[in-house]
CSV table of C-alpha atoms in Angstrom, one decimal:
chain,number,residue,atom,x,y,z
Q,1,LYS,CA,0.2,0.0,-0.1
Q,2,TYR,CA,1.3,3.9,-0.5
Q,3,ASN,CA,3.6,4.3,1.9
Q,4,LYS,CA,5.5,7.8,2.2
Q,5,ASP,CA,8.3,6.3,4.5
Q,6,GLN,CA,8.8,3.4,1.7
Q,7,ILE,CA,9.2,6.2,-1.2
Q,8,LYS,CA,11.8,7.8,0.7
Q,9,ASN,CA,13.9,4.7,1.3
Q,10,TYR,CA,13.3,4.1,-2.1
Q,11,ILE,CA,14.4,7.3,-3.7
Q,12,GLN,CA,17.8,7.0,-1.6
Q,13,THR,CA,18.2,3.3,-2.5
Q,14,LEU,CA,17.9,4.4,-6.1
Q,15,LYS,CA,20.5,7.3,-5.5
Q,16,ARG,CA,23.1,4.8,-4.2
Q,17,ILE,CA,22.4,2.3,-7.1
Q,18,ASP,CA,23.1,5.3,-9.4
Q,19,PHE,CA,25.9,6.5,-7.7
Q,20,TYR,CA,27.7,2.9,-8.6
Q,21,LEU,CA,26.2,2.2,-11.6
Q,22,GLY,CA,27.9,5.7,-12.6
Q,23,ASN,CA,30.9,4.5,-11.8
Q,24,PHE,CA,30.7,1.3,-13.8
Q,25,PHE,CA,29.5,3.5,-16.8
Q,26,ASN,CA,32.1,5.7,-16.6
Q,27,TYR,CA,34.5,2.9,-17.0
Q,28,ILE,CA,32.9,1.3,-19.7
Q,29,SER,CA,32.7,4.4,-21.6
Q,30,ASN,CA,36.4,5.4,-20.7
Q,31,THR,CA,37.6,2.3,-21.8
Q,32,TYR,CA,36.0,1.1,-24.9
Q,33,ASP,CA,34.6,2.5,-28.1
Q,34,SER,CA,31.1,3.0,-28.2
Q,35,LYS,CA,30.5,0.8,-31.2
Q,36,ASP,CA,31.8,-1.9,-29.1
Q,37,TYR,CA,29.4,-2.5,-26.2
Q,38,ILE,CA,25.8,-2.1,-25.4
Q,39,ILE,CA,24.4,-1.5,-22.1
Q,40,SER,CA,20.8,-2.3,-21.5
Q,41,LEU,CA,18.7,-1.2,-18.1
Q,42,VAL,CA,15.6,-2.3,-17.4
Q,43,SER,CA,13.3,-3.8,-14.6
Q,44,ASP,CA,10.7,-6.4,-14.6
Q,45,HIS,CA,8.3,-4.5,-12.6
Q,46,GLY,CA,7.6,-1.1,-10.4
Q,47,GLN,CA,6.6,-0.5,-6.9
Q,48,SER,CA,3.1,-0.7,-5.4
Q,49,PHE,CA,3.7,2.0,-2.6
Q,50,VAL,CA,3.8,4.7,-4.6
Q,51,ASP,CA,0.2,5.7,-4.8
Q,52,ASN,CA,-3.3,4.7,-3.6
Q,53,GLU,CA,-4.5,3.1,-6.5
Q,54,GLU,CA,-5.5,-0.6,-5.4
Q,55,TYR,CA,-5.2,-2.3,-9.0
Q,56,LEU,CA,-2.4,-5.1,-8.9
Q,57,LEU,CA,-1.1,-4.2,-12.7
Q,58,LYS,CA,-1.7,-0.5,-12.2
Q,59,LYS,CA,0.9,1.8,-13.8
Q,60,ALA,CA,3.1,2.3,-11.1
Q,61,ARG,CA,3.8,-1.4,-11.2
Q,62,THR,CA,3.8,-2.0,-15.0
Q,63,HIS,CA,5.1,1.3,-16.1
Q,64,VAL,CA,9.0,1.0,-15.8
Q,65,PRO,CA,12.1,3.2,-17.5
Q,66,TRP,CA,14.5,1.6,-20.3
Q,67,MET,CA,17.5,2.9,-20.5
Q,68,ILE,CA,19.9,1.8,-23.5
Q,69,ALA,CA,23.3,3.1,-24.8
Q,70,GLY,CA,26.2,2.1,-26.8
Q,71,GLY,CA,26.1,0.8,-30.4
Q,72,ASP,CA,24.9,3.2,-33.0
Q,73,ILE,CA,22.5,4.6,-30.2
Q,74,GLU,CA,22.0,8.3,-30.1
Q,75,ALA,CA,21.3,10.3,-26.9
Q,76,SER,CA,17.3,10.8,-26.5
Q,77,VAL,CA,14.0,10.4,-24.8
Q,78,SER,CA,11.5,8.2,-26.2
Q,79,LYS,CA,8.0,8.1,-25.0
Q,80,GLU,CA,7.2,5.1,-27.4
Q,81,LEU,CA,5.1,2.2,-25.6
Q,82,THR,CA,7.2,-0.6,-25.3
Q,83,GLU,CA,7.1,-4.3,-23.4
Q,84,ASN,CA,10.1,-6.5,-21.8
Q,85,VAL,CA,10.1,-8.6,-25.2
Q,86,ASP,CA,11.1,-5.6,-27.1
Q,87,VAL,CA,14.4,-5.4,-25.0
Q,88,PHE,CA,15.5,-8.9,-26.5
Q,89,GLU,CA,14.3,-7.5,-29.8
Q,90,THR,CA,16.3,-4.6,-29.7
Q,91,LEU,CA,19.3,-6.1,-28.3
Q,92,ILE,CA,18.9,-8.6,-31.6
Q,93,ASN,CA,18.8,-6.2,-33.7
Q,94,LYS,CA,21.5,-3.9,-32.1
Q,95,CYS,CA,23.8,-6.9,-32.2
Q,96,ASN,CA,23.2,-7.3,-35.9
Q,97,LEU,CA,22.3,-10.8,-34.6
Q,98,LYS,CA,19.3,-13.3,-36.1
Q,99,THR,CA,16.4,-15.3,-34.3
Q,100,LYS,CA,15.4,-18.4,-35.7
Q,101,ASN,CA,11.7,-17.9,-33.7
Q,102,GLU,CA,9.7,-15.9,-36.4
Q,103,LYS,CA,6.8,-15.6,-34.1
Q,104,ASN,CA,8.2,-13.0,-31.6
Q,105,ASP,CA,5.9,-10.0,-30.0
Q,106,GLY,CA,8.9,-8.0,-30.1
Q,107,TYR,CA,9.4,-4.7,-31.7
Q,108,VAL,CA,12.3,-2.3,-32.0
Q,109,PRO,CA,11.2,0.9,-31.0
Q,110,ILE,CA,11.3,3.4,-34.0
Q,111,SER,CA,13.6,6.0,-31.8
Q,112,LEU,CA,16.3,2.9,-31.7
Q,113,GLY,CA,15.7,2.4,-35.8
Q,114,GLY,CA,12.2,0.6,-35.7
Q,115,ASN,CA,9.9,0.6,-38.4
Q,116,LYS,CA,6.3,0.4,-36.5
Q,117,ILE,CA,4.9,1.9,-33.5
Q,118,LYS,CA,3.7,-0.4,-30.8
Q,119,GLU,CA,-0.1,0.4,-30.6
Q,120,TYR,CA,-0.6,-0.9,-26.9
Q,121,VAL,CA,1.2,-3.1,-24.3
Q,122,TYR,CA,0.3,-6.4,-22.5
Q,123,THR,CA,0.6,-7.1,-18.8
Q,124,GLN,CA,-0.2,-10.1,-17.5
Q,125,ASN,CA,-0.3,-11.8,-14.2
Q,126,ILE,CA,-0.3,-15.8,-13.6
Q,127,PHE,CA,0.1,-17.2,-10.2
Q,128,PRO,CA,-1.5,-20.7,-8.7
Q,129,ASN,CA,-4.5,-20.1,-6.9
Q,130,LYS,CA,-5.1,-16.5,-7.8
Q,131,THR,CA,-7.2,-15.3,-10.8
Q,132,TYR,CA,-5.5,-14.9,-14.2
Q,133,LYS,CA,-5.6,-11.4,-14.8
Q,134,ALA,CA,-4.4,-9.1,-17.7
Q,135,VAL,CA,-4.2,-5.4,-18.8
Q,136,ILE,CA,-3.7,-3.5,-21.9
Q,137,ARG,CA,-3.0,-0.1,-22.3
Q,138,ASP,CA,-2.6,2.1,-25.3
Q,139,LYS,CA,-2.1,5.9,-25.3
Q,140,LEU,CA,-5.7,6.6,-24.5
Q,141,ASN,CA,-7.3,3.4,-22.5
Q,142,GLU,CA,-6.7,0.9,-20.2
Q,143,PHE,CA,-8.6,-2.6,-20.6
Q,144,ARG,CA,-8.8,-4.6,-17.5
Q,145,PHE,CA,-9.1,-9.0,-17.9
Q,146,GLU,CA,-9.7,-11.1,-15.3
Q,147,THR,CA,-11.2,-14.7,-15.3
Q,148,ILE,CA,-13.5,-15.9,-12.1
Q,149,ASN,CA,-11.1,-19.2,-11.7
Q,150,LYS,CA,-8.0,-19.5,-10.4
Q,151,VAL,CA,-4.6,-20.7,-12.2
Q,152,GLU,CA,-4.1,-24.1,-11.2
Q,153,ASP,CA,-0.5,-25.4,-9.3
Q,154,ASN,CA,0.3,-26.4,-13.1
Q,155,GLY,CA,-0.5,-23.2,-14.1
Q,156,LYS,CA,-3.6,-23.6,-16.4
Q,157,PHE,CA,-6.7,-22.0,-15.8
Q,158,ILE,CA,-10.2,-22.1,-17.4
Q,159,ILE,CA,-10.8,-18.8,-18.9
Q,160,ASP,CA,-14.7,-18.7,-19.5
Q,161,PRO,CA,-16.0,-16.8,-17.4
Q,162,TYR,CA,-14.1,-13.7,-17.0
Q,163,LEU,CA,-14.8,-10.1,-16.1
Q,164,PHE,CA,-13.5,-6.9,-18.2
Q,165,LYS,CA,-13.9,-3.1,-18.2
Q,166,LEU,CA,-12.1,-0.3,-20.4
Q,167,PHE,CA,-10.9,3.0,-18.8
Q,168,ASP,CA,-9.9,6.4,-19.7
Q,169,LEU,CA,-6.1,6.7,-18.8
Q,170,SER,CA,-6.5,10.1,-17.9
Q,171,THR,CA,-9.8,10.6,-15.6
Q,172,LYS,CA,-9.3,6.8,-14.8
Q,173,GLU,CA,-12.9,6.6,-15.0
Q,174,GLU,CA,-14.6,3.6,-16.6
Q,175,ILE,CA,-16.0,4.2,-20.2
Q,176,ASN,CA,-17.8,2.1,-23.0
Q,177,ASN,CA,-16.7,1.8,-26.9
Q,178,LYS,CA,-17.7,-1.4,-28.1
Q,179,ASN,CA,-15.0,-1.6,-31.1
Q,180,ILE,CA,-12.0,-1.4,-28.2
Q,181,GLU,CA,-13.5,-3.8,-25.8
Q,182,GLU,CA,-14.2,-6.2,-28.7
Q,183,LYS,CA,-10.5,-5.6,-29.8
Q,184,TYR,CA,-9.0,-6.0,-26.3
Q,185,LEU,CA,-11.0,-8.5,-25.5
Q,186,LYS,CA,-10.4,-11.0,-28.3
Q,187,ILE,CA,-6.4,-10.2,-27.9
Q,188,CYS,CA,-6.7,-11.1,-24.2
Q,189,LEU,CA,-8.5,-14.8,-24.9
Q,190,ASN,CA,-5.9,-15.2,-27.6
Q,191,LYS,CA,-3.2,-14.9,-25.1
Q,192,ALA,CA,-5.0,-16.7,-22.2
Q,193,GLU,CA,-5.5,-19.4,-25.1
Q,194,GLU,CA,-1.6,-19.5,-25.9
Q,195,TRP,CA,-0.6,-19.9,-22.5
Q,196,ASN,CA,-2.7,-22.6,-21.6
Q,197,LYS,CA,-1.8,-24.7,-25.1
Q,198,LYS,CA,1.8,-24.7,-23.4
Q,199,PHE,CA,0.2,-27.4,-20.9
Q,200,LEU,CA,-1.2,-29.2,-23.7
């Protein structure tokens, strides 16, 4: 839950980490040519105690910074939507490597030389004895999906019945838009089905 003391401790910890990483990055940049290395720094999730929202997959937990340097990457700040799968795809691209896996959800961001803008980001939460939860966010909307049944110990879950809601990102108020709801519901159902197929 929201906790001012934890926020203060978190900020101090980040400053400490930043200091030591700064020494490390300075050593690399002073020792090697920038074309000979790529550094990527990203977190798998944010922190829940920085705001009062109760939703498990809230922005404070799912939105994290991604910093990448080296190679032919120019200094800039981008607000593009990206997911952790994009980190892998970008590293493969920047290292001039190829992957055998043609079916990959990852994109190289436009700001890093990619050619396609990601319309939305998808986050899911899969834990035994908890309901399956997913959220889709684009620039304007937040679509929340949740099963009624809980995830089994083996990771599988029964998809139907389920609940969903659509919110305006700026106002955080629930809205109705049949086209967006149908589009994002289909994505959630497909992703859930893909996950369950792993256990066949």
